[in-house]
Amino acid sequence: MVTTFKAQVQNLHFYYGTVEALKNISISIQEKKVTAMIGPSGCGKTTLLRCFNRMHDLYPGNRYEGEITLYPEGKNILDPKVDPIELRMRIGMVFQKPNPFPKSIYENVAYGLRVRGITQKSIIGEKVEESLRYAALWDEVKDRLYHLASNLSGGQQQRLCIARTLAIDPEIILFDEPTSALDPTATQKIEELMETLKEKYTIITVTHNMQQAARVSDYTAFFYLGELIEFDKTENIFTNPKVKKTEEYITGRFG
Amino acid sequence: MSLAALVRRNKQYDFWFSVISIMCVLFSLLALTTLLLDLALEGIPRLSLNFLISFPSRFADKAGILSAWVGTFWVMFITAFISIPLGILSGLYLEEYAPKNKLTQFIEINISNLSAVPSIIFGLMALGIFVHSLHLGQSLLTAGLTLSLLILPIIIVATREAVRAIPTSIREASYALGATQWQTVKHHILPYSFGGIATGVIIALSRAIGETAPLITVGALTFIAFLPHSFMDPFTVLPIQLFNWISRPQAEFHVNAAGAGVILLTLTLLMNAVAIIIRYRVRKKITW
Amino acid sequence: MKTSYYRRIERFKDTCIRGILFSSALCSILITAAIVFVLFYESIPFFKSVSFKQFLFDKQWTPLFSDAHYGILPLICGTFLTTLIALILAIPLGTIMAIYLSEYASHKFRETLKPLLELLSAVPTVIYGYFALLFVTPLLQTILPSLSGFNVLGAGLTMGIMIIPYVSSLSEDAMHAVPMPLREGSYAMGATHFQTAIRVVIPAAFSGITSSYILAISRAIGETMVVAIAAGMQPNLTLNPLEPAQTLTAYIVQVSLGDLPHGTLGYQTIFVCGLTLFFITLCFNIVGHSLRKKFREVY
């Protein structure tokens, strides 16, 4: 099977004020694959994830150096001329803690469409159902679409947040430790969901949980203290790591 | 519509909203400066030593604010003397001692309702209770009591917020050493919350110093040509004097009003500035 | 044993102090009881000589004239008209600034501007009265030459400026308390600041914003000096803001300044007005309370 690049990170440095949080990162993201980023707390994996949709632009004092090229058009998305809002319309994100808006389930999924100025009820209704079905939530919520999303369980809320992202057909979905606040059953459902999602979407996920990376991802990147230590196919990383640090981490000697 | 065009349209709302907001901010600041300037330009030329040491008079150019500022000083003294201990003690009780029961809940709801009661209603209550039932007369004491009750909720709320900010671990550390509740409060809670309480107290007093309506209802006099000798003497205060001068038709008295207004406003703003400084310094100093 | 003696004294002290603190906390209940008692005690004799029907439906309020009428409507009308004008100014302005400070402005700008805005409500109200009568009204008269010297418009607008900080500061607090991940969820979907503020932050902070409005309304209804100085002293059943009108509070001031003997019907009218005012603010507080309960923050 031929794989193509969806995004390419080249010599990326990232600074919070004067602190260099990412040091010279280069990594390629394959289309319609799951790329996992692992490493101990503070290693920069979440920081890198948030570079892909320029979330760092929301806070003053943050600075990028280097390039992230997004394909097919091959534009550097870190270029100040690129509008982060336009970028975020193409790249979805699912957060660590479920963060549904204080609205109904329906309105949560419809949010992205409304942001895009879509108002036709029929289009929105169709898209909401399709997204909820795809996120394997439809059967659980179809009778209470107009209830507040905060009444759902944690796992349901997280799948709602995924559905919310799916509704706008993103090209890449970023997952920021999506299961760290969930119980094992809910975690399993999200992992199964990621398996189906990669048929249509490119996925980048950050995880604390190495077993999860091993289960869901095709490629794994190991970060340590802001540096990319090793990047390879997941099976290679977990069975035959080339760098000693990686081996120490995945065998649980530190982290 | 292309994505870029869509984003451009969405950001247009952003831009116009910012413009409107800045206009609102400018309008508010303009209103504030106009208010201050209008008063200062009219009032500052009127200020002189004679203005400060003269009694009110039928002649605008001879009138002064001696009895008014002395009265304000007395009333504020009585107000502080009553409201500060009462407010801090109530706040401490509610935050540190009160059991979680219906009575406590009732007191809490009651305090939050009290702070929304218009000040003139406190004046009517004081007229009924202090003036007519307790026979304290239309005196400095009545005025001080009235204002104390009026600002009590502010002090209670400020005390509670300051005390609530102290982490439980500090209390536990003190109890673990065998301290009683009062010892814990005296040695830890009160000293650590001092800044927050002081800020609240000053803000409350700065509100009391400008209060006019409740003192009118309890019978402040507008023409006093002597200084009080006891708490039971009749009174006037700066805002009452100011109100009296504004209500006269002659423009010369309006100038006097502006002069008194400059003094009153300076006192108020000074108190607020002190409160802001204390709050700022406390926030910088204490880290848990 | 010396230590146990010391401990006993400390324990005794603790109990006494608890008692003292408890009684101070009870004071607030006493104050409320006193307010309710006085207002009713002085109002009941009034309603023995004046029927409820006249009180609620008579269109004139002239208790001090020989041809006395006791219809509260003109005063209520004056109160609501000034409040309405104040709110028309303060609520949009305050809300817009709150959104701007919470969602757009830098930390430094917010920390500077908030105390400055709060100064607006620190200025004594009697000085606002001066401002309304001698600055705002003459300014309005250059645009509306027919405006009378005492009028509802000038007083209402000045009151609006005065209550701006109640709306802006408290609404900003409520919006600022909305957790960042919620906003990030919205930004990550490609929403602008404006879309995030309107569609996510405001609904999330709705109950806090409502409280700020309710507080502003009660302040405006109970405000006394501005209207007593600048709105005039004639009860006037009108919806025209260019005319003078009297509010409940201004009437109380007017009577208090005179020398009505204790126990007369005229004297009792101020307590009746006080009771009406108390009742109106109470209603708003209850509405506010139930709205807060219904839309409690659910982040």
PDB file of N, CA, C and O in Angstrom, chain C residues 60-93:
ATOM      1  N   GLN C  60     -53.016  60.077  41.102  1.00  0.00           N
ATOM      2  CA  GLN C  60     -52.297  61.243  41.642  1.00  0.00           C
ATOM      3  C   GLN C  60     -51.702  60.923  42.990  1.00  0.00           C
ATOM      4  O   GLN C  60     -52.249  60.141  43.767  1.00  0.00           O
ATOM      5  N   TRP C  61     -50.588  61.552  43.289  1.00  0.00           N
ATOM      6  CA  TRP C  61     -49.916  61.378  44.578  1.00  0.00           C
ATOM      7  C   TRP C  61     -49.696  62.787  45.129  1.00  0.00           C
ATOM      8  O   TRP C  61     -48.740  63.464  44.757  1.00  0.00           O
ATOM      9  N   THR C  62     -50.624  63.223  45.980  1.00  0.00           N
ATOM     10  CA  THR C  62     -50.506  64.577  46.539  1.00  0.00           C
ATOM     11  C   THR C  62     -50.815  64.554  48.033  1.00  0.00           C
ATOM     12  O   THR C  62     -51.699  65.272  48.501  1.00  0.00           O
ATOM     13  N   PRO C  63     -50.072  63.752  48.809  1.00  0.00           N
ATOM     14  CA  PRO C  63     -50.433  63.578  50.223  1.00  0.00           C
ATOM     15  C   PRO C  63     -50.275  64.851  51.034  1.00  0.00           C
ATOM     16  O   PRO C  63     -50.883  64.984  52.099  1.00  0.00           O
ATOM     17  N   LEU C  64     -49.470  65.780  50.566  1.00  0.00           N
ATOM     18  CA  LEU C  64     -49.194  66.962  51.381  1.00  0.00           C
ATOM     19  C   LEU C  64     -50.110  68.128  51.029  1.00  0.00           C
ATOM     20  O   LEU C  64     -50.055  69.179  51.644  1.00  0.00           O
ATOM     21  N   PHE C  65     -50.959  67.951  49.992  1.00  0.00           N
ATOM     22  CA  PHE C  65     -51.882  69.024  49.622  1.00  0.00           C
ATOM     23  C   PHE C  65     -53.167  68.888  50.418  1.00  0.00           C
ATOM     24  O   PHE C  65     -53.452  67.839  50.982  1.00  0.00           O
ATOM     25  N   SER C  66     -53.968  69.970  50.411  1.00  0.00           N
ATOM     26  CA  SER C  66     -55.235  69.875  51.138  1.00  0.00           C
ATOM     27  C   SER C  66     -56.156  68.894  50.423  1.00  0.00           C
ATOM     28  O   SER C  66     -56.879  68.138  51.058  1.00  0.00           O
ATOM     29  N   ASP C  67     -56.093  68.875  49.068  1.00  0.00           N
ATOM     30  CA  ASP C  67     -56.850  67.861  48.329  1.00  0.00           C
ATOM     31  C   ASP C  67     -55.945  66.644  48.153  1.00  0.00           C
ATOM     32  O   ASP C  67     -55.321  66.457  47.109  1.00  0.00           O
ATOM     33  N   ALA C  68     -55.865  65.824  49.206  1.00  0.00           N
ATOM     34  CA  ALA C  68     -54.870  64.760  49.207  1.00  0.00           C
ATOM     35  C   ALA C  68     -55.292  63.558  48.374  1.00  0.00           C
ATOM     36  O   ALA C  68     -56.419  63.086  48.482  1.00  0.00           O
ATOM     37  N   HIS C  69     -54.388  63.092  47.512  1.00  0.00           N
ATOM     38  CA  HIS C  69     -54.576  61.844  46.777  1.00  0.00           C
ATOM     39  C   HIS C  69     -53.426  60.923  47.130  1.00  0.00           C
ATOM     40  O   HIS C  69     -52.297  61.376  47.317  1.00  0.00           O
ATOM     41  N   TYR C  70     -53.724  59.623  47.215  1.00  0.00           N
ATOM     42  CA  TYR C  70     -52.678  58.687  47.622  1.00  0.00           C
ATOM     43  C   TYR C  70     -52.479  57.576  46.595  1.00  0.00           C
ATOM     44  O   TYR C  70     -52.503  56.404  46.917  1.00  0.00           O
ATOM     45  N   GLY C  71     -52.323  57.936  45.330  1.00  0.00           N
ATOM     46  CA  GLY C  71     -52.089  56.917  44.306  1.00  0.00           C
ATOM     47  C   GLY C  71     -50.592  56.766  44.069  1.00  0.00           C
ATOM     48  O   GLY C  71     -49.918  57.717  43.691  1.00  0.00           O
ATOM     49  N   ILE C  72     -50.060  55.574  44.271  1.00  0.00           N
ATOM     50  CA  ILE C  72     -48.617  55.352  44.225  1.00  0.00           C
ATOM     51  C   ILE C  72     -48.086  55.313  42.797  1.00  0.00           C
ATOM     52  O   ILE C  72     -46.889  55.467  42.556  1.00  0.00           O
ATOM     53  N   LEU C  73     -49.014  55.136  41.811  1.00  0.00           N
ATOM     54  CA  LEU C  73     -48.578  54.946  40.423  1.00  0.00           C
ATOM     55  C   LEU C  73     -47.573  55.980  39.907  1.00  0.00           C
ATOM     56  O   LEU C  73     -46.574  55.608  39.309  1.00  0.00           O
ATOM     57  N   PRO C  74     -47.813  57.286  40.122  1.00  0.00           N
ATOM     58  CA  PRO C  74     -46.854  58.249  39.579  1.00  0.00           C
ATOM     59  C   PRO C  74     -45.433  58.032  40.094  1.00  0.00           C
ATOM     60  O   PRO C  74     -44.474  58.141  39.321  1.00  0.00           O
ATOM     61  N   LEU C  75     -45.300  57.679  41.378  1.00  0.00           N
ATOM     62  CA  LEU C  75     -43.958  57.464  41.921  1.00  0.00           C
ATOM     63  C   LEU C  75     -43.326  56.201  41.341  1.00  0.00           C
ATOM     64  O   LEU C  75     -42.148  56.179  40.995  1.00  0.00           O
ATOM     65  N   ILE C  76     -44.147  55.142  41.226  1.00  0.00           N
ATOM     66  CA  ILE C  76     -43.611  53.901  40.650  1.00  0.00           C
ATOM     67  C   ILE C  76     -43.197  54.141  39.207  1.00  0.00           C
ATOM     68  O   ILE C  76     -42.144  53.686  38.748  1.00  0.00           O
ATOM     69  N   CYS C  77     -44.034  54.908  38.514  1.00  0.00           N
ATOM     70  CA  CYS C  77     -43.746  55.217  37.119  1.00  0.00           C
ATOM     71  C   CYS C  77     -42.413  55.973  37.010  1.00  0.00           C
ATOM     72  O   CYS C  77     -41.557  55.651  36.185  1.00  0.00           O
ATOM     73  N   GLY C  78     -42.214  56.963  37.884  1.00  0.00           N
ATOM     74  CA  GLY C  78     -40.956  57.717  37.884  1.00  0.00           C
ATOM     75  C   GLY C  78     -39.774  56.820  38.170  1.00  0.00           C
ATOM     76  O   GLY C  78     -38.728  56.904  37.518  1.00  0.00           O
ATOM     77  N   THR C  79     -39.965  55.925  39.140  1.00  0.00           N
ATOM     78  CA  THR C  79     -38.874  55.016  39.504  1.00  0.00           C
ATOM     79  C   THR C  79     -38.494  54.114  38.333  1.00  0.00           C
ATOM     80  O   THR C  79     -37.317  53.970  37.995  1.00  0.00           O
ATOM     81  N   PHE C  80     -39.516  53.536  37.680  1.00  0.00           N
ATOM     82  CA  PHE C  80     -39.196  52.615  36.586  1.00  0.00           C
ATOM     83  C   PHE C  80     -38.642  53.344  35.370  1.00  0.00           C
ATOM     84  O   PHE C  80     -37.770  52.824  34.667  1.00  0.00           O
ATOM     85  N   LEU C  81     -39.126  54.552  35.147  1.00  0.00           N
ATOM     86  CA  LEU C  81     -38.645  55.285  33.977  1.00  0.00           C
ATOM     87  C   LEU C  81     -37.162  55.625  34.130  1.00  0.00           C
ATOM     88  O   LEU C  81     -36.358  55.410  33.208  1.00  0.00           O
ATOM     89  N   THR C  82     -36.772  56.150  35.304  1.00  0.00           N
ATOM     90  CA  THR C  82     -35.344  56.466  35.497  1.00  0.00           C
ATOM     91  C   THR C  82     -34.508  55.196  35.435  1.00  0.00           C
ATOM     92  O   THR C  82     -33.435  55.180  34.822  1.00  0.00           O
ATOM     93  N   THR C  83     -35.007  54.122  36.054  1.00  0.00           N
ATOM     94  CA  THR C  83     -34.263  52.862  36.038  1.00  0.00           C
ATOM     95  C   THR C  83     -34.081  52.360  34.617  1.00  0.00           C
ATOM     96  O   THR C  83     -32.986  51.939  34.228  1.00  0.00           O
ATOM     97  N   LEU C  84     -35.166  52.442  33.829  1.00  0.00           N
ATOM     98  CA  LEU C  84     -35.116  51.954  32.455  1.00  0.00           C
ATOM     99  C   LEU C  84     -34.050  52.701  31.653  1.00  0.00           C
ATOM    100  O   LEU C  84     -33.238  52.101  30.948  1.00  0.00           O
ATOM    101  N   ILE C  85     -34.046  54.033  31.791  1.00  0.00           N
ATOM    102  CA  ILE C  85     -33.061  54.824  31.042  1.00  0.00           C
ATOM    103  C   ILE C  85     -31.641  54.449  31.472  1.00  0.00           C
ATOM    104  O   ILE C  85     -30.740  54.284  30.642  1.00  0.00           O
ATOM    105  N   ALA C  86     -31.465  54.289  32.793  1.00  0.00           N
ATOM    106  CA  ALA C  86     -30.142  53.923  33.286  1.00  0.00           C
ATOM    107  C   ALA C  86     -29.713  52.575  32.707  1.00  0.00           C
ATOM    108  O   ALA C  86     -28.563  52.407  32.283  1.00  0.00           O
ATOM    109  N   LEU C  87     -30.646  51.629  32.643  1.00  0.00           N
ATOM    110  CA  LEU C  87     -30.293  50.292  32.164  1.00  0.00           C
ATOM    111  C   LEU C  87     -29.998  50.288  30.672  1.00  0.00           C
ATOM    112  O   LEU C  87     -29.116  49.578  30.200  1.00  0.00           O
ATOM    113  N   ILE C  88     -30.773  51.116  29.921  1.00  0.00           N
ATOM    114  CA  ILE C  88     -30.545  51.168  28.479  1.00  0.00           C
ATOM    115  C   ILE C  88     -29.112  51.595  28.189  1.00  0.00           C
ATOM    116  O   ILE C  88     -28.484  51.166  27.229  1.00  0.00           O
ATOM    117  N   LEU C  89     -28.572  52.428  29.062  1.00  0.00           N
ATOM    118  CA  LEU C  89     -27.178  52.841  28.888  1.00  0.00           C
ATOM    119  C   LEU C  89     -26.216  51.796  29.464  1.00  0.00           C
ATOM    120  O   LEU C  89     -25.254  51.381  28.809  1.00  0.00           O
ATOM    121  N   ALA C  90     -26.479  51.364  30.685  1.00  0.00           N
ATOM    122  CA  ALA C  90     -25.470  50.595  31.411  1.00  0.00           C
ATOM    123  C   ALA C  90     -25.352  49.148  30.945  1.00  0.00           C
ATOM    124  O   ALA C  90     -24.252  48.606  30.891  1.00  0.00           O
ATOM    125  N   ILE C  91     -26.477  48.509  30.594  1.00  0.00           N
ATOM    126  CA  ILE C  91     -26.381  47.082  30.283  1.00  0.00           C
ATOM    127  C   ILE C  91     -25.623  46.810  28.981  1.00  0.00           C
ATOM    128  O   ILE C  91     -24.674  46.030  28.988  1.00  0.00           O
ATOM    129  N   PRO C  92     -25.973  47.470  27.868  1.00  0.00           N
ATOM    130  CA  PRO C  92     -25.160  47.193  26.667  1.00  0.00           C
ATOM    131  C   PRO C  92     -23.687  47.585  26.861  1.00  0.00           C
ATOM    132  O   PRO C  92     -22.792  46.807  26.561  1.00  0.00           O
ATOM    133  N   LEU C  93     -23.474  48.771  27.396  1.00  0.00           N
ATOM    134  CA  LEU C  93     -22.109  49.258  27.563  1.00  0.00           C
ATOM    135  C   LEU C  93     -21.310  48.333  28.482  1.00  0.00           C
ATOM    136  O   LEU C  93     -20.189  47.927  28.169  1.00  0.00           O
TER     137      LEU C  93
END
